[in-house]
CSV table of N, CA and C and ligand atoms in Angstrom, one decimal:
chain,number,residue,atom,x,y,z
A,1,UNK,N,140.0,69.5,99.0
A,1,UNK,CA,138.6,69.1,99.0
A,1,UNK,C,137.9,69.8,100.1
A,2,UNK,N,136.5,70.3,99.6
A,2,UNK,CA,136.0,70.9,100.7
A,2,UNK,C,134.7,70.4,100.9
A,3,UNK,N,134.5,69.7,101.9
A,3,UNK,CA,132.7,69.2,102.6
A,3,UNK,C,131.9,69.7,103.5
A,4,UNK,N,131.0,70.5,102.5
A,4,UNK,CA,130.4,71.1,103.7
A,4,UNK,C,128.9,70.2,104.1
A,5,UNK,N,128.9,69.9,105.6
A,5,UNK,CA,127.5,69.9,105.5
A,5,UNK,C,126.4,70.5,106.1
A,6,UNK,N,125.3,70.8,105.5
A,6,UNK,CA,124.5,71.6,105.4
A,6,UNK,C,123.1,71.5,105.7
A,7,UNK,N,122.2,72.2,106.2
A,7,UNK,CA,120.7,72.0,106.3
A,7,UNK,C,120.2,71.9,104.4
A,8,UNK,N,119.0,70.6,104.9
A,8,UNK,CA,118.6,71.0,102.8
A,8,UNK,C,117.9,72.3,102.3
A,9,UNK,N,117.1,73.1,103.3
A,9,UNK,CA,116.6,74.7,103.2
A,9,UNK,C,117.6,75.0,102.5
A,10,UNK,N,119.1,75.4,102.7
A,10,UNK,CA,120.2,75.9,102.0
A,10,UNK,C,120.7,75.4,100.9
A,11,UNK,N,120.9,73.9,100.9
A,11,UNK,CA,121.9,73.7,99.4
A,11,UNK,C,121.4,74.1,98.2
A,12,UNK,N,120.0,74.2,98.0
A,12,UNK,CA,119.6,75.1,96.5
A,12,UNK,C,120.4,76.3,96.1
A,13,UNK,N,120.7,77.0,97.7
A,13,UNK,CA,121.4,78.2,97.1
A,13,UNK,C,122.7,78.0,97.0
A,14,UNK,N,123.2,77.3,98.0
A,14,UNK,CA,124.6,77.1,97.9
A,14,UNK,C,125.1,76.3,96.7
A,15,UNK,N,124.6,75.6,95.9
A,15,UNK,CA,124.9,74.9,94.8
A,15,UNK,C,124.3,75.7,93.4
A,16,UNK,N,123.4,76.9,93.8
A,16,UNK,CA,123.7,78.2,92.6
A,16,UNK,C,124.9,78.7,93.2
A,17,UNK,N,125.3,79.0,94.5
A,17,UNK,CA,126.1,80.1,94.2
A,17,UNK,C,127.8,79.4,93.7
A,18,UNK,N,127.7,78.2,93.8
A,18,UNK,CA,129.3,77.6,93.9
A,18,UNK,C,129.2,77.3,92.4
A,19,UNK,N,128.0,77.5,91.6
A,19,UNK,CA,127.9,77.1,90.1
A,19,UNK,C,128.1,78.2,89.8
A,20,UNK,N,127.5,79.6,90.2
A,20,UNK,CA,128.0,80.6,89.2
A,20,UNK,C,129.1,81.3,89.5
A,21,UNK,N,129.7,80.6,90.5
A,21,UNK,CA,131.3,81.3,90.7
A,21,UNK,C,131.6,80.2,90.2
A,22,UNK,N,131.5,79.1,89.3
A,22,UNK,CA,132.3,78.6,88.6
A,22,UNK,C,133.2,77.3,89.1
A,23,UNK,N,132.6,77.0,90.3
A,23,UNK,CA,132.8,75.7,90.8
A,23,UNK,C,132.1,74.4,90.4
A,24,UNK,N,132.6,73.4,90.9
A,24,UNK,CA,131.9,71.9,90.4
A,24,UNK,C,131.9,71.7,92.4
A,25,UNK,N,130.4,71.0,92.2
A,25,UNK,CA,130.0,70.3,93.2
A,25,UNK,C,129.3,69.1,93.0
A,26,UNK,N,129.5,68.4,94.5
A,26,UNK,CA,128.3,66.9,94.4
A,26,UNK,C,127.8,67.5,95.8
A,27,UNK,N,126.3,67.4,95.4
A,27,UNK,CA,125.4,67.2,96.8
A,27,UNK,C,125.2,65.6,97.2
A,28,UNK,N,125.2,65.4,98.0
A,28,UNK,CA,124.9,63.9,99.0
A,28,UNK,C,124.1,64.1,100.0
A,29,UNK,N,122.9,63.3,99.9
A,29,UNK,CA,122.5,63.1,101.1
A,29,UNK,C,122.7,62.8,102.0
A,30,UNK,N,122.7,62.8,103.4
A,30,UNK,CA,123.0,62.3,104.5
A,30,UNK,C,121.9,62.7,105.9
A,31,UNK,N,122.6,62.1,106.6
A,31,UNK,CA,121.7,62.0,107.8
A,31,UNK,C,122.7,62.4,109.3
A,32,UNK,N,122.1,63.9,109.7
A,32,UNK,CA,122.7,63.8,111.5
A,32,UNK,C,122.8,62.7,112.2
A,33,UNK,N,123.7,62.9,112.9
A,33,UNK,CA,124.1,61.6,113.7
A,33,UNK,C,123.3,61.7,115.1
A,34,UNK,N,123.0,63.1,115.7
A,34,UNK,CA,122.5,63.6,116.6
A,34,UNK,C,121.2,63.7,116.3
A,35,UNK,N,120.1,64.3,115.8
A,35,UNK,CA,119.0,64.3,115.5
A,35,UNK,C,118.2,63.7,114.5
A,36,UNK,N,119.5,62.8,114.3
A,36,UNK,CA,118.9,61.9,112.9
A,36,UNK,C,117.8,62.5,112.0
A,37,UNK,N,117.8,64.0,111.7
A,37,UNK,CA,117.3,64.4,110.5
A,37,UNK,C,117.9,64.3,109.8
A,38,UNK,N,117.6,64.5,107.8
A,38,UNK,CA,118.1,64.8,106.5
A,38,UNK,C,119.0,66.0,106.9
A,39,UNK,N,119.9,65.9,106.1
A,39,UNK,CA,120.7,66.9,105.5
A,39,UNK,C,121.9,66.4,104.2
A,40,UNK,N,122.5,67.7,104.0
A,40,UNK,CA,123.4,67.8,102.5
A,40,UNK,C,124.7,67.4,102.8
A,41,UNK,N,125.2,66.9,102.2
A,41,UNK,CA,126.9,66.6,102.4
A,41,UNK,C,127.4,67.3,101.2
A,42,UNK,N,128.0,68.6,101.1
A,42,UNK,CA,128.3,69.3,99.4
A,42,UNK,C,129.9,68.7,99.9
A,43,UNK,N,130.4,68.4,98.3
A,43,UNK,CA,131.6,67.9,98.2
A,43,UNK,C,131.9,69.1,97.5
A,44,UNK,N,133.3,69.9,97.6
A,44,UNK,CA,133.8,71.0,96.3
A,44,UNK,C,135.2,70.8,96.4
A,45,UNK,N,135.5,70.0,94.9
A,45,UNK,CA,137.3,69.9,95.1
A,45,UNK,C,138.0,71.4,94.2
A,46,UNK,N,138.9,71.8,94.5
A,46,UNK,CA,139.0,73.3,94.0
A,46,UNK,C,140.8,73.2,94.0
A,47,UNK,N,141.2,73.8,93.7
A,47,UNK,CA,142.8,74.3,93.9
A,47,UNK,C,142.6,74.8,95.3
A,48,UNK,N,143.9,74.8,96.3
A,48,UNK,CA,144.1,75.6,97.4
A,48,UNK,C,144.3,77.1,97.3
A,49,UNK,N,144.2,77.4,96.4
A,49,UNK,CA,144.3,79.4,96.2
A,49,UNK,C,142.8,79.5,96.5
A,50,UNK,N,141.8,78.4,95.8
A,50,UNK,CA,140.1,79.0,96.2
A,50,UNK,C,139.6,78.0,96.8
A,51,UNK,N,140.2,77.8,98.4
A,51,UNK,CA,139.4,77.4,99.1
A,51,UNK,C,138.9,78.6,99.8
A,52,UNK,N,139.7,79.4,100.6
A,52,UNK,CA,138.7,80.6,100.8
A,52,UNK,C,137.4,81.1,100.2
A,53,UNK,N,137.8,81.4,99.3
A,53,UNK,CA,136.4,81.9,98.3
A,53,UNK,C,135.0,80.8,98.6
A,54,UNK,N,135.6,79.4,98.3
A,54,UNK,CA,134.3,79.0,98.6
A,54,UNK,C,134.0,78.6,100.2
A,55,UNK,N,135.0,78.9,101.1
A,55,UNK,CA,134.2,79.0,102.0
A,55,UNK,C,133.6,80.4,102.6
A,56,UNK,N,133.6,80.8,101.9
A,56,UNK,CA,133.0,82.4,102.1
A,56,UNK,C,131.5,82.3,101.6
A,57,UNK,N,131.6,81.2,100.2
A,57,UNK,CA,130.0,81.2,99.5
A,57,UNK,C,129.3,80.5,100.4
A,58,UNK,N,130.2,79.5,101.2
A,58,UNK,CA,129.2,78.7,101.9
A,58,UNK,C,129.1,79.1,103.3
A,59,UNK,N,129.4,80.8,103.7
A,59,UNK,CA,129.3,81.1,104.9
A,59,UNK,C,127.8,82.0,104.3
A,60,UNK,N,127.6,82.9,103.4
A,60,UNK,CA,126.9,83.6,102.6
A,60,UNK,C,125.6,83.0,102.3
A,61,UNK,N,125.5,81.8,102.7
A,61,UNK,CA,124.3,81.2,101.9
A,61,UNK,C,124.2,80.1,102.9
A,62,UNK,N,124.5,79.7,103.9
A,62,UNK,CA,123.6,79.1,104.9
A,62,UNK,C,123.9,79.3,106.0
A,63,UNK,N,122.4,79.4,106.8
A,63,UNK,CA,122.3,79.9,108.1
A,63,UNK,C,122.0,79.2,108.9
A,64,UNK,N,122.2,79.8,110.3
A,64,UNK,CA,121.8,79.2,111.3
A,64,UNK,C,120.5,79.0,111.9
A,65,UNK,N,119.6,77.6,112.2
A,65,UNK,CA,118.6,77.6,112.5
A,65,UNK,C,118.3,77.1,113.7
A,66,UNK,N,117.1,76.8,114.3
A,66,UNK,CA,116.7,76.1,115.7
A,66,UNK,C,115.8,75.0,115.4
A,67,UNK,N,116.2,73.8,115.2
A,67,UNK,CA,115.2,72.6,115.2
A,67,UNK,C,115.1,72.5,117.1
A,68,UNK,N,113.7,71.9,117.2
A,68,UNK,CA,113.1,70.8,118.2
A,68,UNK,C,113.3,70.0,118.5
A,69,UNK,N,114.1,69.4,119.8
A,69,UNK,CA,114.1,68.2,120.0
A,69,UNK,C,112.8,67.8,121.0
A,70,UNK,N,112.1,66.7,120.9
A,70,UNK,CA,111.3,66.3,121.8
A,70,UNK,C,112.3,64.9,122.2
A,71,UNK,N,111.9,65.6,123.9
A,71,UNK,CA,112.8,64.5,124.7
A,71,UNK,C,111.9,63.0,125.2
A,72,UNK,N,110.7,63.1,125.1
A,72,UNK,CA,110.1,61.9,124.9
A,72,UNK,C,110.4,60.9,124.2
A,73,UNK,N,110.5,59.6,124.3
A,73,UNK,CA,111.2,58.6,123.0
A,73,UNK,C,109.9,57.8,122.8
A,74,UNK,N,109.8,57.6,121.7
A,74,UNK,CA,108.4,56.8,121.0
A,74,UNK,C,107.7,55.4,122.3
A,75,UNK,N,109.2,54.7,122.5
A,75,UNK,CA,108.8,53.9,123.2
A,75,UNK,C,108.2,54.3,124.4
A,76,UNK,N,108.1,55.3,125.4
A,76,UNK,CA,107.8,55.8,126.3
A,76,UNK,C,106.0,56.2,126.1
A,77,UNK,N,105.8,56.6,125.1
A,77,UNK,CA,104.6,57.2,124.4
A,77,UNK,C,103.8,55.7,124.2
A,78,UNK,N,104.5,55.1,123.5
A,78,UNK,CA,103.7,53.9,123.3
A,78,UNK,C,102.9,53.1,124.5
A,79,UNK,N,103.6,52.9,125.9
A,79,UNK,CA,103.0,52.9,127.0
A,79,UNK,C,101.5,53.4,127.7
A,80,UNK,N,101.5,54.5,127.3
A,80,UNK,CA,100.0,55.1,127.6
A,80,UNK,C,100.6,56.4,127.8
A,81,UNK,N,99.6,57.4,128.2
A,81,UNK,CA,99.8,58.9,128.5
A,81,UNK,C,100.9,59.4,129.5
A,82,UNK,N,102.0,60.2,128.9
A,82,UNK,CA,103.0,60.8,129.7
A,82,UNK,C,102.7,62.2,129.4
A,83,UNK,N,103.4,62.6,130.7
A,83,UNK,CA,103.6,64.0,130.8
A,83,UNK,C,104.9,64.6,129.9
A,84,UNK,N,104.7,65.0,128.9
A,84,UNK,CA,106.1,65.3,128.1
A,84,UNK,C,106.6,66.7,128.5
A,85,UNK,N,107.4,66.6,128.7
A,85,UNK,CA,109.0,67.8,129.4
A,85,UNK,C,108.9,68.7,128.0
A,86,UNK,N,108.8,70.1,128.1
A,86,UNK,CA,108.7,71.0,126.6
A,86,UNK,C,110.1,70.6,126.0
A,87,UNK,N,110.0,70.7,124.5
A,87,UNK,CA,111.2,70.3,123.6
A,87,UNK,C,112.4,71.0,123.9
A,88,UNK,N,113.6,70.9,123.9
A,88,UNK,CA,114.9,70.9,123.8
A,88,UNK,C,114.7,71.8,122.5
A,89,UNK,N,115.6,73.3,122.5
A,89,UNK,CA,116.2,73.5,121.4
A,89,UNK,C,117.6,73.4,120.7
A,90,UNK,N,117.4,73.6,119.2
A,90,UNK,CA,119.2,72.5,119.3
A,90,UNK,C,119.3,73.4,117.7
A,91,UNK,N,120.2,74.3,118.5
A,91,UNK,CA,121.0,75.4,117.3
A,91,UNK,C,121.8,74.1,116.0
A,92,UNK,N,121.6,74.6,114.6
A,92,UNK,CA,121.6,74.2,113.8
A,92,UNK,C,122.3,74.4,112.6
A,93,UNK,N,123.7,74.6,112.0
A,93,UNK,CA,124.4,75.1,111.0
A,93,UNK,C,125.1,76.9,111.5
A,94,UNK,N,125.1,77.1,110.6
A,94,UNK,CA,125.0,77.4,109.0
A,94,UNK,C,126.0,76.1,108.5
A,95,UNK,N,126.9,75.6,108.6
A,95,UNK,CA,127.6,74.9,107.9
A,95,UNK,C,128.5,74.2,108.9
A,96,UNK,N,128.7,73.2,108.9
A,96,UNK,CA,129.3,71.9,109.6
A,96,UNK,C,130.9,71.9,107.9
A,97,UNK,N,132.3,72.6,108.2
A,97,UNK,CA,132.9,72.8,106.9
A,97,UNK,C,134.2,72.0,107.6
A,98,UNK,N,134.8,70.7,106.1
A,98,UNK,CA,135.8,70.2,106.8
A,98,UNK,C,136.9,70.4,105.4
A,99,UNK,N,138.2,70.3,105.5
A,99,UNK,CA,138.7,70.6,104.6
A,99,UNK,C,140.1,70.0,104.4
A,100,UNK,N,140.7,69.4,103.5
A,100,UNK,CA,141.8,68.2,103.4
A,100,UNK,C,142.6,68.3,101.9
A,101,UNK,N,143.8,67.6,101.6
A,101,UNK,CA,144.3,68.0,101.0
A,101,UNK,C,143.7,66.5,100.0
A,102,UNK,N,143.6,67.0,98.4
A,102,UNK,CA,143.6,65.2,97.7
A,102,UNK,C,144.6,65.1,96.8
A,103,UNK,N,144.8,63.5,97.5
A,103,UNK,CA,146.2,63.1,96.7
A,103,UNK,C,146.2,62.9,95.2
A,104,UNK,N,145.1,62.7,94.7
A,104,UNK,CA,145.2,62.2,93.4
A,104,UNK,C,143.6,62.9,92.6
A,105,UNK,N,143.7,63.5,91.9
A,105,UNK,CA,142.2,63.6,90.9
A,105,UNK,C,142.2,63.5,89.7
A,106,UNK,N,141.2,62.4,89.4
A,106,UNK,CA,141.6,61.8,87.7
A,106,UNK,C,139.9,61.7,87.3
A,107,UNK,N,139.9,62.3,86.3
A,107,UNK,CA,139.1,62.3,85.4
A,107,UNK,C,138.6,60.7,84.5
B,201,2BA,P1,123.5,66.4,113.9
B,201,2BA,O1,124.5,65.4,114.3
B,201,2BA,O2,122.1,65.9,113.7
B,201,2BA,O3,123.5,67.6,114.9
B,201,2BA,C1,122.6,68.6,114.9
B,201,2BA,C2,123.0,69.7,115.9
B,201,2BA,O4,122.8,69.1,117.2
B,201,2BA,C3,124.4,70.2,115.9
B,201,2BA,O5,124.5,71.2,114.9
B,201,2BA,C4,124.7,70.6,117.3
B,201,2BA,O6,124.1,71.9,117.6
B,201,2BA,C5,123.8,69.6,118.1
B,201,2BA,N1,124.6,68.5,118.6
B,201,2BA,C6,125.2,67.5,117.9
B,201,2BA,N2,125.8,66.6,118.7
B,201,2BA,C7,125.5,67.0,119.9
B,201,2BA,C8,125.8,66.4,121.2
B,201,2BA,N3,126.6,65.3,121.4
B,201,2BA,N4,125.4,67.1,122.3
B,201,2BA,C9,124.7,68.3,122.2
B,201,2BA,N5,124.3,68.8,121.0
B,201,2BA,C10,124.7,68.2,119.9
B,201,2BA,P2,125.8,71.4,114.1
B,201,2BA,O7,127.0,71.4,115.0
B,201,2BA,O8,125.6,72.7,113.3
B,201,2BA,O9,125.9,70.2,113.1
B,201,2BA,C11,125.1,70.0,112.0
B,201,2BA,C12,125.3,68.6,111.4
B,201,2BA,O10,126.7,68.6,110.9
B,201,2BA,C13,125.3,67.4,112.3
B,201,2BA,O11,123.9,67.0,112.5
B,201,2BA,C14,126.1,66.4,111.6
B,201,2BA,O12,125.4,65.8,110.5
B,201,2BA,C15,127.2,67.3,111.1
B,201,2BA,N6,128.4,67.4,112.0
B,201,2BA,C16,128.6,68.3,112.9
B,201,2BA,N7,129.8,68.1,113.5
B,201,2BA,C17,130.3,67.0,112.9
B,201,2BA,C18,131.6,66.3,113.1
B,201,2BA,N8,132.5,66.6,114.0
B,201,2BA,N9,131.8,65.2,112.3
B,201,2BA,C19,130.9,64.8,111.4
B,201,2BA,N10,129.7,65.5,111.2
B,201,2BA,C20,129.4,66.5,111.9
């Protein structure tokens, strides 16, 4: 089993390219635990001869980006006028990839 997860900009492609190499995927939504934005959770279960391949598609098809953190916290703002510290940037993907063996798959 392979889980990658991913920025949502990428899983459109990453879920063409793992369909036309002829894989089966589930996308899942989920949520960073750190910036609590959206993102993809792609599930791909495959034989162990093509786990490489698909982590190759999923190195091919998502990149790395730079989200914003603003270090201000709402509650702080809600108080009245602060001086806010410029945003924190916070490198982002290409792919968060975990990979395990499954004991059983049944149709
Ligand atoms: P987030 O948890 O929202 O993390 C977004 C980015 O923030 C991370 O990018 C990393 O650059 C940074 N970051 C995360 N935790 C941090 C911390 N404690 N201190 C400083 N910077 C931190 P990526 O490493 O590319 O991770 C992208 C997403 O992949 C994560 O979103 C999370 O959803 C998932 N992920 C990453 N590592 C994971 C892990 N060990 N277990 C489960 N999910 C993981």
């Amino acid at each position: 089993m392979v889980a990658a997860i991913v920025q949502d900009l990428d899983v459109g492609n990453l879920l063409d390219a793992l369909t036309q190499a002829g894989h089966r995927a589930t996308r899942i939504s989920s949520t960073g635990g750190f910036l609590r934005r959206g993102n993809s959770t792609v599930l791909i279960a495959v034989e162990a001869r093509q786990v490489d391949e698909v982590i190759r598609i999923i190195k091919a098809t998502c990149r790395q980006r730079v989200e914003l953190l603003s270090q201000v916290s709402p509650a702080l703002i809600s108080l009245g006028p602060v001086e806010s510290p410029p945003p924190v940037e916070v490198p982002v993907g290409g792919a968060t990839i975990f990979v395990w063996e499954v004991e059983q798959f049944l149709y």
